[in-house]
XYZ file of C-alpha atoms in Angstrom:
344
model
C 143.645 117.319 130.731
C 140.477 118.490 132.666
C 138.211 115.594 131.233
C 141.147 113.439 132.429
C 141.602 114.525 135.967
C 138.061 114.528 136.325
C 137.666 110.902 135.251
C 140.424 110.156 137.683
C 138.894 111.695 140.555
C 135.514 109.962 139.691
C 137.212 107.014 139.258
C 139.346 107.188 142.951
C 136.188 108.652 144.500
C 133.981 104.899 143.890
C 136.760 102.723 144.345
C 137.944 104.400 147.834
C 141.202 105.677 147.374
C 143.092 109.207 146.777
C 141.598 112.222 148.689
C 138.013 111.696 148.379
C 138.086 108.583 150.918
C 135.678 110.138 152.555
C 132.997 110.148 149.491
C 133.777 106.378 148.451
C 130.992 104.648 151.400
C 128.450 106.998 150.594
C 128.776 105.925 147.093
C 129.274 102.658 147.074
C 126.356 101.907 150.586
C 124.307 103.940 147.903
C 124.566 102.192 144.850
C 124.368 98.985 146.562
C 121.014 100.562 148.738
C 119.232 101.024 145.229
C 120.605 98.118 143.516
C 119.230 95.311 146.415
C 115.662 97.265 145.827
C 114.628 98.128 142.226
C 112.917 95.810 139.769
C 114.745 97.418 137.141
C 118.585 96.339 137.827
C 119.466 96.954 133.841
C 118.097 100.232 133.878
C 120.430 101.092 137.153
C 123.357 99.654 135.455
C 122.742 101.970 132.318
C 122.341 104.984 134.352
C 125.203 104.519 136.438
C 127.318 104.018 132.886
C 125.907 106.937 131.394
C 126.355 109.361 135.070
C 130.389 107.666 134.309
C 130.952 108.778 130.741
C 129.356 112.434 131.811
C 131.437 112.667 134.515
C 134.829 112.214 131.960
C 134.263 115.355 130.217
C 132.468 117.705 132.810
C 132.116 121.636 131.354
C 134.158 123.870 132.641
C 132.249 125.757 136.183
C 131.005 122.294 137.503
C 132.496 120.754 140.297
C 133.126 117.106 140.096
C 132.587 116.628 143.645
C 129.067 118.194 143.679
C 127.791 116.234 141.252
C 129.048 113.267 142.777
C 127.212 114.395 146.010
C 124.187 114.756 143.705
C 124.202 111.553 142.324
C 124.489 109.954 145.765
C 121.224 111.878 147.288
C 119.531 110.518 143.785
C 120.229 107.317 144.195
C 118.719 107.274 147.959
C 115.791 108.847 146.781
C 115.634 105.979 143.995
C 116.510 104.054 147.226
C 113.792 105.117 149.380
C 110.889 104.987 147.125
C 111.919 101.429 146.048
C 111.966 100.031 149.866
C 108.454 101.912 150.681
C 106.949 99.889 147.231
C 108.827 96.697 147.813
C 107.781 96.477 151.617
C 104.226 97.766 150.886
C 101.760 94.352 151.471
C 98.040 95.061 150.917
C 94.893 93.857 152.775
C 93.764 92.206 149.761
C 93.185 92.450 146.403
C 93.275 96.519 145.754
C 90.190 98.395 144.009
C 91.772 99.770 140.661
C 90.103 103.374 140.321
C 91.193 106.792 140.040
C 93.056 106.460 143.199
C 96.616 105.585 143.207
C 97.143 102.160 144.986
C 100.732 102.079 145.552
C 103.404 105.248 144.128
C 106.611 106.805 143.648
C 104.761 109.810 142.533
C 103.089 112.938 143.859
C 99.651 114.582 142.779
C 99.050 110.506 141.338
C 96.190 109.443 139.731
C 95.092 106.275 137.719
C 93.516 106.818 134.473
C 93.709 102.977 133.529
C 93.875 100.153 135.323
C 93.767 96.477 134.872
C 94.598 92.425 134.892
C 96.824 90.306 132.601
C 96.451 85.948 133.079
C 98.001 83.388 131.734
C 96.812 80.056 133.058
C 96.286 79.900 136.575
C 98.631 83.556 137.020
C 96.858 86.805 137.577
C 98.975 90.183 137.616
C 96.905 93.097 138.332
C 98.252 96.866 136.535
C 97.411 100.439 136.883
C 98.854 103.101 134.954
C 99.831 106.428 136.963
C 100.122 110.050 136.470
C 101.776 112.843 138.451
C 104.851 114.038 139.182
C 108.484 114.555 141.063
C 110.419 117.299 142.551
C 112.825 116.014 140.336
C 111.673 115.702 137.313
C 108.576 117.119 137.058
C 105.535 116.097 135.075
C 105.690 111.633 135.204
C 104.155 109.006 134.703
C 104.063 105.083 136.428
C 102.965 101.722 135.713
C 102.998 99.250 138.615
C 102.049 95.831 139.006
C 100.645 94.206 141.583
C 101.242 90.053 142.285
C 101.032 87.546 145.219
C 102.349 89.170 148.291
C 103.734 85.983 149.916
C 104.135 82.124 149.645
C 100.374 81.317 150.939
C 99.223 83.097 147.266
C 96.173 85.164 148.810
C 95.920 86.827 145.562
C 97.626 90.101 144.321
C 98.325 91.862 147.222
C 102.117 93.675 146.527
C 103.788 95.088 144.283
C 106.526 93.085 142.150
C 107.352 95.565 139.472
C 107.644 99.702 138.964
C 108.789 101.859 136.825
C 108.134 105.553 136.923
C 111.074 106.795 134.166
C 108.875 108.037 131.646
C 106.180 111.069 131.165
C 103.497 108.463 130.353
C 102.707 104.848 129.927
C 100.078 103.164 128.246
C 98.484 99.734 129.245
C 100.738 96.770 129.213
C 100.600 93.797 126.450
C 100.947 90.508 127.306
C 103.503 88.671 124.613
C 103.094 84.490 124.622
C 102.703 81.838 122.388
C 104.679 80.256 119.237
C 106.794 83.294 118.939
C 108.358 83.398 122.649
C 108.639 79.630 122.710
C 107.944 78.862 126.565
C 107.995 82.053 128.037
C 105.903 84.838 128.688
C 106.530 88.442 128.575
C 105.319 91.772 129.677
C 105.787 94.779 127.241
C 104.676 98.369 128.349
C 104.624 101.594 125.900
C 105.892 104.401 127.461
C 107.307 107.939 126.477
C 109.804 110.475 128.173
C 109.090 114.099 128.152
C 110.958 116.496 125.615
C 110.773 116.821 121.925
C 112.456 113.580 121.055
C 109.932 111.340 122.658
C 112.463 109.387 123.725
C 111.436 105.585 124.468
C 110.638 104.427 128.161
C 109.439 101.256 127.014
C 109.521 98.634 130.013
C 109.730 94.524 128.954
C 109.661 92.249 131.735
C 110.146 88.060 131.281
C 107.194 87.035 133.695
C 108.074 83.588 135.293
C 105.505 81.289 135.498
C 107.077 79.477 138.248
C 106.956 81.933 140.449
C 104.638 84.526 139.259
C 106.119 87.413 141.753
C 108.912 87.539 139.736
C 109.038 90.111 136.871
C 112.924 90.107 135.105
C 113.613 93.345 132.846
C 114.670 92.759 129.710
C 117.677 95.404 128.125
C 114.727 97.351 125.395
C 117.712 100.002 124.590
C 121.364 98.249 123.004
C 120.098 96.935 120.206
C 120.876 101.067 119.221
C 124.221 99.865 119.184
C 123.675 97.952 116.118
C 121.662 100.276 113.754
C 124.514 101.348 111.945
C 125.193 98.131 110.527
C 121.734 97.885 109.193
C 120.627 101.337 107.759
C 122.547 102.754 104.464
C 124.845 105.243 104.726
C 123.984 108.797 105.917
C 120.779 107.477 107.587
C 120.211 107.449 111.288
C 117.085 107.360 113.886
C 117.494 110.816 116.294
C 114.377 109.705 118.450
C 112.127 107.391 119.956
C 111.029 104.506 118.051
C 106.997 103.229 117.822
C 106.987 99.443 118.874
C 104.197 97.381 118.012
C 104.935 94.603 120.844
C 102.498 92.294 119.600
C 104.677 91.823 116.313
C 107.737 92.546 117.610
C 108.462 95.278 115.562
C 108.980 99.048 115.438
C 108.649 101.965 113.131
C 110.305 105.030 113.034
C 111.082 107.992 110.490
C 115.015 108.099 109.321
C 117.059 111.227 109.684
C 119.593 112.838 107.253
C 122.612 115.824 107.385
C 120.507 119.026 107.294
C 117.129 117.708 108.585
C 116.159 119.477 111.650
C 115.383 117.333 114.842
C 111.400 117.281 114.362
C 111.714 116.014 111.070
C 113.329 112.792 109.161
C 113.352 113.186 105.361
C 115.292 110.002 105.145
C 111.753 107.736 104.650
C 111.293 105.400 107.508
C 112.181 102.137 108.889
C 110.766 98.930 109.822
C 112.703 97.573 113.198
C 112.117 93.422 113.121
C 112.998 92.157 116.823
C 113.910 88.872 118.931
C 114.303 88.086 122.733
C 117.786 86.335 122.942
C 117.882 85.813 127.251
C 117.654 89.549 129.060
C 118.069 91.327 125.552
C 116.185 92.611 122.554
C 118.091 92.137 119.524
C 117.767 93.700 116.713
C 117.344 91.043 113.843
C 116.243 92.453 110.803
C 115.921 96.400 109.453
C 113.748 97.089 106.287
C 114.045 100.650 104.602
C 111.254 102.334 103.066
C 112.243 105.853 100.700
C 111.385 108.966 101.245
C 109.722 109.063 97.638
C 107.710 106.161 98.168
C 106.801 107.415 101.993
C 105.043 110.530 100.229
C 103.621 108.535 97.656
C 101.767 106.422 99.742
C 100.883 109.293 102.293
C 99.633 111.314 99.471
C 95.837 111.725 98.511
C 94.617 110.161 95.747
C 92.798 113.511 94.751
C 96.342 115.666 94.187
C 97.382 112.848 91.995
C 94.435 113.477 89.781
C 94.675 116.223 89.684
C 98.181 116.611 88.822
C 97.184 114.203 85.749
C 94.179 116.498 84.769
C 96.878 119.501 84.445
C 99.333 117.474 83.046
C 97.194 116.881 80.161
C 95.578 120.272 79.680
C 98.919 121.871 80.054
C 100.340 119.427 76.990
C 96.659 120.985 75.037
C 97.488 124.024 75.807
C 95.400 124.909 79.197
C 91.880 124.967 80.155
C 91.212 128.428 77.928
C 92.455 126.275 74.964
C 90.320 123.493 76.164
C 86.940 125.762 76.421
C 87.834 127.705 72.842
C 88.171 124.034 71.005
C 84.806 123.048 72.470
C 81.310 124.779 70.771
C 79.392 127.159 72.762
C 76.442 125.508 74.369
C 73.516 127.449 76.094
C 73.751 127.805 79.808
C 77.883 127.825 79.566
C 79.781 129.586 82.061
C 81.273 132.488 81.672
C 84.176 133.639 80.078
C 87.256 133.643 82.303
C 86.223 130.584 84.260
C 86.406 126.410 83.509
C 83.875 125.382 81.379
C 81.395 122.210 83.220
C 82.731 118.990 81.923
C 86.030 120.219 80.392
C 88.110 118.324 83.413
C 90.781 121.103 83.066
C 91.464 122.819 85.770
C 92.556 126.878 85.400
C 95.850 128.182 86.615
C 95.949 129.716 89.926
């Protein structure tokens, strides 16, 4: 019943009605504040679902009204930082060094920096480290296009994300494989054990290259249980390999713990099908073949060498059957040449 009248209080909060009249503006002027602003609209939508579903089964000792306060005063900081990149025009084209050029974060720094073109279009990136009050340790990627209709060169930002603990450089994705389009993929990882993915995939349009769309990098989840045998699942981030389109990841079992899969490991085959990655094809790889291949060459030798001694009757059987040469060891350890190794 708790879970219940919390949804329903949620639920009358956003739409306006019921006690909580008071709360519904802020929410909504809120929502709708960081929704005109962010380039990642899919991202907002999935938080606000996922802020929904928490909010139907709140623990007991939390009050659903202050954590709908909370989520308001997040979203206007999402808000804020948004309008400050989005209105931010540059004098020209920006020096890409150490120094941050544009950021949501504090302390930032640029450890890489860069350009992707395609044709005639030039997109400037830098990669960002630093941090929030919020949530701590962070990094950014932001990228930097024409700041107006003249085209004076890249001059504003056009795309941000700052959701993960660290990004890497972005990869531009064109040619046979994506048909007409262009894309923009960029590896990223959130903090925490699982290394959960904060991948970023934008569609860049070529007819207007200050537009970056997102692309949805997170439902295809939704249909790994179709493709993975039974009693198999992934707990964490995956590995993409944009390039190819694919991703690996280890596979997790009943009674593995969260570090480590004993399952063997997948291959993750992917397509573009409008603002989503789909999931179109998942190859499975077992565990006993995963240590095979992972496995020196030397311990299978030598597994063979004892194998064979052990069916002889050991390397002390193996040094008695052979004559006594001048210069042999001594007794007690493997005779030169014998190829039998002693037990431990």
């Amino acid at each position: 019943m708790r879970a219940l009248a919390v949804l329903t209080f949620v639920s009358l909060t956003l739409a306006g009605g019921g006690p909580a009249v008071s709360q519904a503006p802020n929410m909504d002027q809120a929502l709708r504040r960081a929704r005109d602003v962010t380039p990642l609209p899919l991202t907002l939508a999935r938080a606000r679902a996922e802020w929904l579903e928490s909010q139907a089964d709140l623990p007991d000792g939390l009050d659903a009204a202050d954590e709908i306060q909370s989520r308001i005063e997040a979203l206007l900081i999402q808000a804020e930082r948004d309008e400050r990149m989005g209105g931010t025009i540059l004098g020209g084209p920006p020096d890409l060094g150490r120094d941050c050029v544009v950021t949501g974060l504090q302390g930032c720094s640029s450890s890489i920096g860069g350009y992707l073109a395609l044709g005639e279009s030039r997109l400037l990136w830098q990669v960002q480290d630093g941090f929030t009050d919020e949530d701590g340790v962070s990094g950014g990627i932001v990228f930097i296009g024409d700041g107006g209709p003249a085209r004076m060169g890249p001059t504003a930002p056009i795309a941000w994300s700052f959701d993960g603990a660290r990004f890497e450089a972005p990869v531009l994705l064109s040619g046979p494989g994506f048909g007409a389009a262009a894309y923009i993929a960029v590896p990223g990882i959130r903090a925490g054990s699982g290394s959960g993915n904060a991948d970023v995939l934008f569609r860049w349009d070529l007819t207007d290259t200050r537009r970056l769309t997102q692309i949805d990098t997170w439902s295809w989840r939704d249909s790994l249980a179709n493709g993975l045998p039974e009693g198999l699942e992934i707990w964490q981030g995956v590995r993409f390999d944009w390039p190819d389109m694919r991703a690996f990841t280890p596979l997790w079992q009943d009674g593995d713990g969260h570090c480590c899969g004993t399952g063997g490991t997948a291959v993750l085959s992917f397509e573009i099908d409008g603002d989503q990655l789909v999931l179109s094809d998942i190859s499975v790889r077992d565990a006993v073949i995963d240590n095979a291949i992972s496995t020196p060459t030397e311990v299978f030798d030598y597994a063979a060498r004892w194998a064979g001694c052990a069916h002889r009757g050991g390397a002390e059987a193996e040094i008695r059957r052979r004559p006594a040469a001048a210069g042999a060891d001594r007794p007690g350890r493997r005779r030169r040449g014998s190829g039998c190794p002693l037990r431990p």
